[in-house]
PDB file of C-alpha atoms in Angstrom:
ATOM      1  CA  UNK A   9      12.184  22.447  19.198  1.00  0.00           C
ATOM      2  CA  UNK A  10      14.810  19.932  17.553  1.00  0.00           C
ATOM      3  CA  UNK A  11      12.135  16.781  17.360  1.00  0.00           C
ATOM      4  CA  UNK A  12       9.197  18.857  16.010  1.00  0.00           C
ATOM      5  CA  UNK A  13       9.844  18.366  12.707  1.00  0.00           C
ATOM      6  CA  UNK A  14      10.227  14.819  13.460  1.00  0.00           C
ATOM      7  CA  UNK A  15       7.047  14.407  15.093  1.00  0.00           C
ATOM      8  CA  UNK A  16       5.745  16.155  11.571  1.00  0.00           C
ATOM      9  CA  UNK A  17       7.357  14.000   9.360  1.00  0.00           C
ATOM     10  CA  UNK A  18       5.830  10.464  11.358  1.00  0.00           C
ATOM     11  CA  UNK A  19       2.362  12.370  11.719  1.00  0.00           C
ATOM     12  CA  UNK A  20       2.586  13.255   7.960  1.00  0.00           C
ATOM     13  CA  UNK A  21       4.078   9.046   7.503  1.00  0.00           C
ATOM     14  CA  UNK A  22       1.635   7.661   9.514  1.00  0.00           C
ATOM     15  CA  UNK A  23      -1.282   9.737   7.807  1.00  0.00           C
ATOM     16  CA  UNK A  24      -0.071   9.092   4.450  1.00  0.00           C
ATOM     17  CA  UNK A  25      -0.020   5.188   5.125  1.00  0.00           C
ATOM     18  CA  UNK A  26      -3.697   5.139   6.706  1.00  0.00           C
ATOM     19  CA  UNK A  27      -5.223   6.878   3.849  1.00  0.00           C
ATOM     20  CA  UNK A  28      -3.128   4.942   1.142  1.00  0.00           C
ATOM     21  CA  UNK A  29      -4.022   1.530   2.595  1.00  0.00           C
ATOM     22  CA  UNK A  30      -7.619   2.628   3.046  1.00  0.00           C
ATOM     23  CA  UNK A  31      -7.565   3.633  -0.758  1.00  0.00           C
ATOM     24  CA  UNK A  32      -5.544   0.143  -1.557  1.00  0.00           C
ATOM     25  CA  UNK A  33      -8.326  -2.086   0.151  1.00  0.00           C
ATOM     26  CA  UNK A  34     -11.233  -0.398  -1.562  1.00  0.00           C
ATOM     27  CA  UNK A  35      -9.159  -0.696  -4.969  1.00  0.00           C
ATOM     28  CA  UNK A  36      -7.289  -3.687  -4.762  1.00  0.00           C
ATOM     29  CA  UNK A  37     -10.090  -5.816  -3.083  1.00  0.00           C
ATOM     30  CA  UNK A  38     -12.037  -5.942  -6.073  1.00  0.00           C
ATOM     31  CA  UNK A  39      -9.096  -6.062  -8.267  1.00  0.00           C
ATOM     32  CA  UNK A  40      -7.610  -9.018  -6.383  1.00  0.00           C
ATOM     33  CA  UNK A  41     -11.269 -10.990  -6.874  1.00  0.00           C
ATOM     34  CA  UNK A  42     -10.797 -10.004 -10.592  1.00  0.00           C
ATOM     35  CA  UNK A  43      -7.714 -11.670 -10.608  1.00  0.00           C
ATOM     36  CA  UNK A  44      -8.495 -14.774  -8.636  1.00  0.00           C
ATOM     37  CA  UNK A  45     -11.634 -15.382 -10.442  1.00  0.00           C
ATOM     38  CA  UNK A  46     -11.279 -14.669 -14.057  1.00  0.00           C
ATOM     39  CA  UNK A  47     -10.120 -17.257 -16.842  1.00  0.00           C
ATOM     40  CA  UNK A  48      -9.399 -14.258 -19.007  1.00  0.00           C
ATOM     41  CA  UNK A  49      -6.879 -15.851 -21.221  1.00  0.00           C
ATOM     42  CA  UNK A  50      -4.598 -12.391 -20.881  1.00  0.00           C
ATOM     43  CA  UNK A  51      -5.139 -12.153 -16.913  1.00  0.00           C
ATOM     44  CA  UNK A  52      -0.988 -12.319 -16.444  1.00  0.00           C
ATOM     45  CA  UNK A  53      -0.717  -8.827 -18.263  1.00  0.00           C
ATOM     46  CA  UNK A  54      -2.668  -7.587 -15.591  1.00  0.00           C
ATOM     47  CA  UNK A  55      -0.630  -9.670 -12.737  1.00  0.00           C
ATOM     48  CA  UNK A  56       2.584  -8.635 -14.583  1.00  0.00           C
ATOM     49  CA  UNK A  57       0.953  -4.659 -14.082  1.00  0.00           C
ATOM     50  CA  UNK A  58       0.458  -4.688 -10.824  1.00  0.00           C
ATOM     51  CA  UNK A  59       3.488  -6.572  -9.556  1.00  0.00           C
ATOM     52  CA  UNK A  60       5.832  -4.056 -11.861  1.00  0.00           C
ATOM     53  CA  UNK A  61       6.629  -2.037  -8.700  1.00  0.00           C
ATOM     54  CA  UNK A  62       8.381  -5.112  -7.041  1.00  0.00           C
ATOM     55  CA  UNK A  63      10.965  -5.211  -9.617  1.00  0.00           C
ATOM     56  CA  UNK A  64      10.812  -1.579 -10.596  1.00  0.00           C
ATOM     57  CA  UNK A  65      13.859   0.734  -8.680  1.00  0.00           C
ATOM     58  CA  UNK A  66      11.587   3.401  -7.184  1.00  0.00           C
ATOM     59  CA  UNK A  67      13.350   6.221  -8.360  1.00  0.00           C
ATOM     60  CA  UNK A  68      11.943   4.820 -11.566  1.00  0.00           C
ATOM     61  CA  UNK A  69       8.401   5.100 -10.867  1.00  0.00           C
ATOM     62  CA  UNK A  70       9.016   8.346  -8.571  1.00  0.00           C
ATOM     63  CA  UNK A  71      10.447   9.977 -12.062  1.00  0.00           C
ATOM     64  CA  UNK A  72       7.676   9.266 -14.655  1.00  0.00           C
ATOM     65  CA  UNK A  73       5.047   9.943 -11.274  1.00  0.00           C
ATOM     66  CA  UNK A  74       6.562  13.096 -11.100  1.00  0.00           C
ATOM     67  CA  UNK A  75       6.288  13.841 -14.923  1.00  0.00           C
ATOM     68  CA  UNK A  76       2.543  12.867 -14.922  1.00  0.00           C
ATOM     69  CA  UNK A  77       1.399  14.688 -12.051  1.00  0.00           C
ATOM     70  CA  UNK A  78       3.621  17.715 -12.884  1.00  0.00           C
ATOM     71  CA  UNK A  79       2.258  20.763 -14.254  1.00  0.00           C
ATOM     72  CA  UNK A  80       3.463  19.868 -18.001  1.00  0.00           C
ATOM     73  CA  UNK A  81       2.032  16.041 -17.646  1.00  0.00           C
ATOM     74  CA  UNK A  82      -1.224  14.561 -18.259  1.00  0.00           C
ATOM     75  CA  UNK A  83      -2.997  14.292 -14.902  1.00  0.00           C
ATOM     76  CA  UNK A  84      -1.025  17.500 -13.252  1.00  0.00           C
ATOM     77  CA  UNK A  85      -2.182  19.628 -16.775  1.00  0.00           C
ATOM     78  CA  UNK A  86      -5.739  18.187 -16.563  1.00  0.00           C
ATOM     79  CA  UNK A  87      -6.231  18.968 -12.488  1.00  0.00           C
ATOM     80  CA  UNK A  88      -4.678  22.205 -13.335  1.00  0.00           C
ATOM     81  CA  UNK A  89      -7.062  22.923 -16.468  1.00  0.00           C
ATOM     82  CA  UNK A  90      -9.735  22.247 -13.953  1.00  0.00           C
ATOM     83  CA  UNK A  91      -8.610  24.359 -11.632  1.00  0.00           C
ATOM     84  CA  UNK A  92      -7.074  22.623  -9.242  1.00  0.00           C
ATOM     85  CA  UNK A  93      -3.205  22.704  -8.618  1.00  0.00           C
ATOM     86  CA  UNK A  94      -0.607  20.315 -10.034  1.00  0.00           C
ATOM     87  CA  UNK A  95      -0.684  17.232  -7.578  1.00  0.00           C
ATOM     88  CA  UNK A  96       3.861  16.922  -7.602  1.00  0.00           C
ATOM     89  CA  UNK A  97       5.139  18.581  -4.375  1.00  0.00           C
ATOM     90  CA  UNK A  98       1.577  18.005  -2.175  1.00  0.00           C
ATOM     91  CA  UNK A  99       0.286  15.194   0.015  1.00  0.00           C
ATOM     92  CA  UNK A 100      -2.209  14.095  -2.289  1.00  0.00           C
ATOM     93  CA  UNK A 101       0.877  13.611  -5.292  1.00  0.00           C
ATOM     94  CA  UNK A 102       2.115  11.076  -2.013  1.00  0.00           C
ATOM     95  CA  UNK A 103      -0.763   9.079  -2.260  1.00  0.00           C
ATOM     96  CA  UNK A 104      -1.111   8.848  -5.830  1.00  0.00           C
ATOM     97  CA  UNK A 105       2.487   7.521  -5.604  1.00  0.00           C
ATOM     98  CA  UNK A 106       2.176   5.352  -2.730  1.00  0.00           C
ATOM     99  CA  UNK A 107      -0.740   3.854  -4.394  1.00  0.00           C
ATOM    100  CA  UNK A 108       0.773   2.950  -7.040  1.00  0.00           C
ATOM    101  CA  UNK A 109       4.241   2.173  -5.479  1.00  0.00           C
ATOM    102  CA  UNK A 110       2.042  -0.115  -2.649  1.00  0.00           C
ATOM    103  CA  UNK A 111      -0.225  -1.913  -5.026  1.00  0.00           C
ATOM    104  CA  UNK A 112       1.101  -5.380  -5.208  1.00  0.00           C
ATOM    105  CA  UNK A 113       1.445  -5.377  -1.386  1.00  0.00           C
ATOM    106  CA  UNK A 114      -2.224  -5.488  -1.087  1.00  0.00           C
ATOM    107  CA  UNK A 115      -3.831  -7.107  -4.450  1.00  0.00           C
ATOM    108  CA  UNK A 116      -1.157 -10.050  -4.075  1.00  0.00           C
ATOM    109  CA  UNK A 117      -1.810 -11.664  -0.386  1.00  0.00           C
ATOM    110  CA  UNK A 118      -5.907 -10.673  -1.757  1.00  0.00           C
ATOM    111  CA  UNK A 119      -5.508 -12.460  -4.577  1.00  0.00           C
ATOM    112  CA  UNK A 120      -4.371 -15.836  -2.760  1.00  0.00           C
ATOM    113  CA  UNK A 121      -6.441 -15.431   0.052  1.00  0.00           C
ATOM    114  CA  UNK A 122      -9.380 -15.448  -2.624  1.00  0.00           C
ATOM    115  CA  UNK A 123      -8.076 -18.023  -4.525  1.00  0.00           C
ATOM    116  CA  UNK A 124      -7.613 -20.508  -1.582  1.00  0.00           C
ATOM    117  CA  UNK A 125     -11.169 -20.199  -0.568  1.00  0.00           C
ATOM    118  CA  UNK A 126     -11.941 -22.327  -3.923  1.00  0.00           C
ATOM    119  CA  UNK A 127     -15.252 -22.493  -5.833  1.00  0.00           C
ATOM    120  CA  UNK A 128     -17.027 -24.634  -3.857  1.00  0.00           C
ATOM    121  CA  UNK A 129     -18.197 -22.856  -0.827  1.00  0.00           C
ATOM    122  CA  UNK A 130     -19.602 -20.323  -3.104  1.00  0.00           C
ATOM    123  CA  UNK A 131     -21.430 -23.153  -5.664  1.00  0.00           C
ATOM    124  CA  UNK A 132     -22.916 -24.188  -1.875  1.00  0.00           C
ATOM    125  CA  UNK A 133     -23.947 -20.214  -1.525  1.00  0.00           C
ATOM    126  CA  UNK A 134     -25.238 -19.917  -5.303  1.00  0.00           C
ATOM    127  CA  UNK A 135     -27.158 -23.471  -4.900  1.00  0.00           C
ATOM    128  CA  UNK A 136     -28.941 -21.817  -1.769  1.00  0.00           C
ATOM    129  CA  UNK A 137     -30.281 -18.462  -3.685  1.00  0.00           C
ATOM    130  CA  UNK A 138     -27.420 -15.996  -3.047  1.00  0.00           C
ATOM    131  CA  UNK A 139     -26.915 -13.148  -5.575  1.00  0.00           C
ATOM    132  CA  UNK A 140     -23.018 -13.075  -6.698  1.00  0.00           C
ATOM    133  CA  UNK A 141     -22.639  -9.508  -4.232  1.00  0.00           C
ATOM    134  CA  UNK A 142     -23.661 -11.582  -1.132  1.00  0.00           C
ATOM    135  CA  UNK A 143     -21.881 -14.422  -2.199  1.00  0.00           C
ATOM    136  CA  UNK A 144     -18.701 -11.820  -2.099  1.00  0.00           C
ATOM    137  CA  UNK A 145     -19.735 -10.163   1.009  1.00  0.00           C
ATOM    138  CA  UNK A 146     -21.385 -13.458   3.369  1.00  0.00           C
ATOM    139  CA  UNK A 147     -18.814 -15.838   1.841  1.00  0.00           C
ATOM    140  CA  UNK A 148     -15.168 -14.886   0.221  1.00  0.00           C
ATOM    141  CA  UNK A 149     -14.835 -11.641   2.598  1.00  0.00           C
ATOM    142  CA  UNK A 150     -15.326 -13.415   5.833  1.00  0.00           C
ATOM    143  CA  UNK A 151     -13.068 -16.450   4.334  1.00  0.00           C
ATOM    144  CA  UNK A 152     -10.502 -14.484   3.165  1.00  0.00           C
ATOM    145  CA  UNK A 153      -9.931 -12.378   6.142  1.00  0.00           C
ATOM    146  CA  UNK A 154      -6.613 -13.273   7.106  1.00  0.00           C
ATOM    147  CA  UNK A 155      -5.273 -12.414   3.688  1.00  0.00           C
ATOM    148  CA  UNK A 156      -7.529  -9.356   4.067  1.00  0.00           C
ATOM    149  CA  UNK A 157      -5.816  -8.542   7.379  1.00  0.00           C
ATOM    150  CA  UNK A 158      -2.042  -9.374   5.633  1.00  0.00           C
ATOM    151  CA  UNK A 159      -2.807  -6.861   2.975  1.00  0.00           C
ATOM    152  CA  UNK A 160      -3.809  -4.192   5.358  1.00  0.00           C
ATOM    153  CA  UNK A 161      -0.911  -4.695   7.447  1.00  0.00           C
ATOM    154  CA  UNK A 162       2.006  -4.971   4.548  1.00  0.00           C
ATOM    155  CA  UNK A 163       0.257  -1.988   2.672  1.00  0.00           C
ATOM    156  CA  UNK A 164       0.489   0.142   5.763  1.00  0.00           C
ATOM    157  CA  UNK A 165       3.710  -1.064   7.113  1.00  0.00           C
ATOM    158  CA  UNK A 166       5.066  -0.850   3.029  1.00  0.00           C
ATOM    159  CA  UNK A 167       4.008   2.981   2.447  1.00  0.00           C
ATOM    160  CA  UNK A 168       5.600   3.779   6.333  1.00  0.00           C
ATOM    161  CA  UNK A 169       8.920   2.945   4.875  1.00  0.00           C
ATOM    162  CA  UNK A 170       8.534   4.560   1.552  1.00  0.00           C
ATOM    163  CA  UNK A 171      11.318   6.921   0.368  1.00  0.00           C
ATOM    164  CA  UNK A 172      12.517   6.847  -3.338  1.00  0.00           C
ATOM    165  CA  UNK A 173       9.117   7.004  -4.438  1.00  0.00           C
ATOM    166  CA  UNK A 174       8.063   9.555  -1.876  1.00  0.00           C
ATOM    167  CA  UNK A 175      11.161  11.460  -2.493  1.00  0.00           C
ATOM    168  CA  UNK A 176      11.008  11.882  -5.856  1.00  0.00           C
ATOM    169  CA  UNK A 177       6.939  12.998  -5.686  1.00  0.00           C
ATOM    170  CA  UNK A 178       7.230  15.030  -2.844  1.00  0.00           C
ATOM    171  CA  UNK A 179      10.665  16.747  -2.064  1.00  0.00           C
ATOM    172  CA  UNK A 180      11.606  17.220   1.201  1.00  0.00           C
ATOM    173  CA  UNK A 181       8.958  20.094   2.437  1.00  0.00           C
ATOM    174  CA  UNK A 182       9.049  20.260   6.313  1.00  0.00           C
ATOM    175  CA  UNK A 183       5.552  19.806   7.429  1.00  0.00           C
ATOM    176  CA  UNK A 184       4.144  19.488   3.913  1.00  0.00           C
ATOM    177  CA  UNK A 185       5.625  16.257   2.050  1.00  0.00           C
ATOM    178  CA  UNK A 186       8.928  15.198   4.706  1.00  0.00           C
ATOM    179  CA  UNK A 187       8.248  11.299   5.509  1.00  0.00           C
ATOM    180  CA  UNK A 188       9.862   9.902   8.174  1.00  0.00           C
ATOM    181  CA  UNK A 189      11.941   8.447   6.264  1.00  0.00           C
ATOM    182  CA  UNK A 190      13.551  11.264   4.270  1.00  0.00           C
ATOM    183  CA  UNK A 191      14.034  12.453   8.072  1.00  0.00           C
ATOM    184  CA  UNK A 192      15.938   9.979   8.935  1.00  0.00           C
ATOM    185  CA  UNK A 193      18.381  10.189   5.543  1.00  0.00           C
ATOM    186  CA  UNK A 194      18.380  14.044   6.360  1.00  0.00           C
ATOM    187  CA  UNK A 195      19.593  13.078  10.521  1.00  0.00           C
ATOM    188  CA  UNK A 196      22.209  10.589   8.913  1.00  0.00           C
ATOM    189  CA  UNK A 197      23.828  13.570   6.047  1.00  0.00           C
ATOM    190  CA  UNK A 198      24.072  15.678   9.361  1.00  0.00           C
ATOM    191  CA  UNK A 199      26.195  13.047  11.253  1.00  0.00           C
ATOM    192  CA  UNK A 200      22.993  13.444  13.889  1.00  0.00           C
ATOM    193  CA  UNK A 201      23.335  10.094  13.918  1.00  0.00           C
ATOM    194  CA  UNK A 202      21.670   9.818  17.939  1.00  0.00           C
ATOM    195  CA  UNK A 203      18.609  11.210  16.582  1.00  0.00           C
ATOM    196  CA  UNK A 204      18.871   8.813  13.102  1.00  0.00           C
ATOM    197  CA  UNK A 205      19.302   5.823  16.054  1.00  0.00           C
ATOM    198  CA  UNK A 206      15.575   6.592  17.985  1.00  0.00           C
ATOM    199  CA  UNK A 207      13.942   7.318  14.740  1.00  0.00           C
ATOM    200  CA  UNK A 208      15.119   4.134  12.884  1.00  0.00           C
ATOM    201  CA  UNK A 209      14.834   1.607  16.369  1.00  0.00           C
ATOM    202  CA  UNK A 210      11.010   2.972  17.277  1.00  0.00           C
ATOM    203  CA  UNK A 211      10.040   2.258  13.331  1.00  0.00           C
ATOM    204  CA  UNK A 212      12.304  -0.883  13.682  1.00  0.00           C
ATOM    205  CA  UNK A 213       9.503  -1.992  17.120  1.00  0.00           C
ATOM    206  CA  UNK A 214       6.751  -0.530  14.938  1.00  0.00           C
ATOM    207  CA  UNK A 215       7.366  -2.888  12.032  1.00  0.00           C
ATOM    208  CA  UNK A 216       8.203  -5.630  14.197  1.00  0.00           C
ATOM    209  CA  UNK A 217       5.085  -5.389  16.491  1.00  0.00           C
ATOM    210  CA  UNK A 218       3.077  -4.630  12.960  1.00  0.00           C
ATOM    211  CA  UNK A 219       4.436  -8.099  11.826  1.00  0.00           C
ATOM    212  CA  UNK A 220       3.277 -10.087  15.011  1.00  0.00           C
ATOM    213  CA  UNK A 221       0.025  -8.613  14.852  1.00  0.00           C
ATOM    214  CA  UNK A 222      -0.246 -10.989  11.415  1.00  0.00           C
ATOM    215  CA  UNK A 223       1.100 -13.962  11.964  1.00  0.00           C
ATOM    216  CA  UNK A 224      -0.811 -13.940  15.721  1.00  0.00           C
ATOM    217  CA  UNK A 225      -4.371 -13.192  14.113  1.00  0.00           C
ATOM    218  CA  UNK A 226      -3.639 -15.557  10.732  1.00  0.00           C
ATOM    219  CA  UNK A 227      -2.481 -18.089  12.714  1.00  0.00           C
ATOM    220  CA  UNK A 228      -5.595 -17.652  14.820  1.00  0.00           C
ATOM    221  CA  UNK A 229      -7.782 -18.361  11.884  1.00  0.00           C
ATOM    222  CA  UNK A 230      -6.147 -20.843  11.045  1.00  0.00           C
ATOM    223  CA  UNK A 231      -6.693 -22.735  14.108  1.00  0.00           C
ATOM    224  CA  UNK A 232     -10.669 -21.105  14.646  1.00  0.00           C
ATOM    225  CA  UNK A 233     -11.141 -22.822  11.252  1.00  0.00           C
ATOM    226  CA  UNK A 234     -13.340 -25.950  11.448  1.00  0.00           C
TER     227      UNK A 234
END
C-alpha cells in the first residue's frame, strides 16, 4: 500500500521520541539539579557541553556519531568486541543520537525550573528533618513541574522533527531507521508533493497541539500557585 511505509516511518518517529525523552528525563533531571545547584567554579564548561547541539549544524554531530558508533569507532568496536553489533544503521544508534542531539531541550527548561524554586523552600524542608533525596523528591520535583512538563514536551516534540542527525546515524532503511521526516524529504525528491502536504500539515497540528498542551498546563501552575 502507498502510505504503509509512512505509517512505519511515524510509528518508528513517534517510538523513537518516547523512548529518547524517557531516557532525557531520567538523565537530564539530575543533570539539570547539578547544574542549578552547584557553585562549581567550572559549571559553564558543562552548560557550554550540553548546549553545543544548539549551535552545532547536525550533520556535524550526525558525522562524528556515526564514526563512534561505527564498527571502526570506540563505542561501535567495544559493543562489537562484546558481541553485540555496531549500533550505526539500527534504532538504538537513533537514540544514542537523539540523545545527544535533544539534550539541551530537556536539561535547559530543568535547569531554570530548578533554579527558580530558590533555596529557601528547601532550608524550610532541611530545618524540618528532611534528608537531601526527599528534599528533591517532596520539594524541587513537585515545584518544578511545569519546567518538568516543558522539557518533556520540547524533548519529544524536538526528536519528532529530527533529520540531519537521524539521517546521518540511521540511513534511510524502510521500516528499520526511516523517520518521518526523511519521509517527507524522500515524498518532496519524488515531486509527491500531495503526500509531502498531509505528512508535513498533521506534524504541523501535532506540534501545534503539543505546544498548547504547555503553555495551558504552565500557565495553570502558575495561577494554582499560592
Amino acid at each position: 500500500m502507498p502510505w504503509e511505509q509512512d505509517i512505519q516511518a511515524l510509528w518508528l518517529s513517534l517510538k523513537l521520541a518516547a523512548v529518547t525523552t524517557v531516557i532525557l528525563l531520567a538523565l537530564g533531571t539530575p543533570l539539570a539539579w547539578w547544574l542549578a545547584r552547584s557553585r562549581w567554579r567550572y559549571r559553564f564548561l558543562v552548560e557550554a557541553l550540553v548546549a553545543l547541539p544548539l549551535v552545532l549544524p547536525p550533520t556535524v554531530l550526525g558525522f562524528y556519531l556515526l564514526v563512534a558508533l561505527g564498527p571502526d569507532g570506540p563505542i561501535g568496536g567495544l559493543v562489537e568486541a562484546l558481541g553485540g553489533r555496531p549500533l550505526a544503521f539500527t534504532f538504538t544508534g537513533l537514540v544514542v543520537g537523539s540523545v545527544f542531539y535533544s539534550l539541551p531541550f530537556v536539561v535547559q527548561p530543568l535547569q531554570n525550573a530548578f533554579q527558580a524554586v530558590g533555596r529557601r523552600p528547601l532550608e524550610v524542608a532541611a530545618t524540618l528533618g528532611a534528608s537531601p533525596v526527599d528534599r528533591f523528591f517532596s520539594v524541587a520535583l513537585p515545584l518544578a513541574r511545569p519546567g518538568l512538563v516543558t522539557a518533556a514536551v520540547l524533548g519529544f516534540a524536538h526528536t519528532l522533527g529530527e533529520f540531519g542527525v537521524v539521517l546521518m546515524i540511521g540511513g534511510n532503511i524502510p521500516g528499520s531507521t526511516q523517520v518521518i521526516s526523511i519521509a517527507i524529504y524522500d515524498h518532496v525528491e519524488a515531486l509527491e508533493y500531495g503526500r509531502a502536504h498531509w505528512i508535513s500539515g498533521g506534524l504541523l497540528l501535532f506540534s501545534f497541539a503539543l505546544l498548547l498542551v504547555v503553555y495551558g498546563l504552565n500557565r495553570r501552575f502558575a495561577t494554582a500557585r499560592p
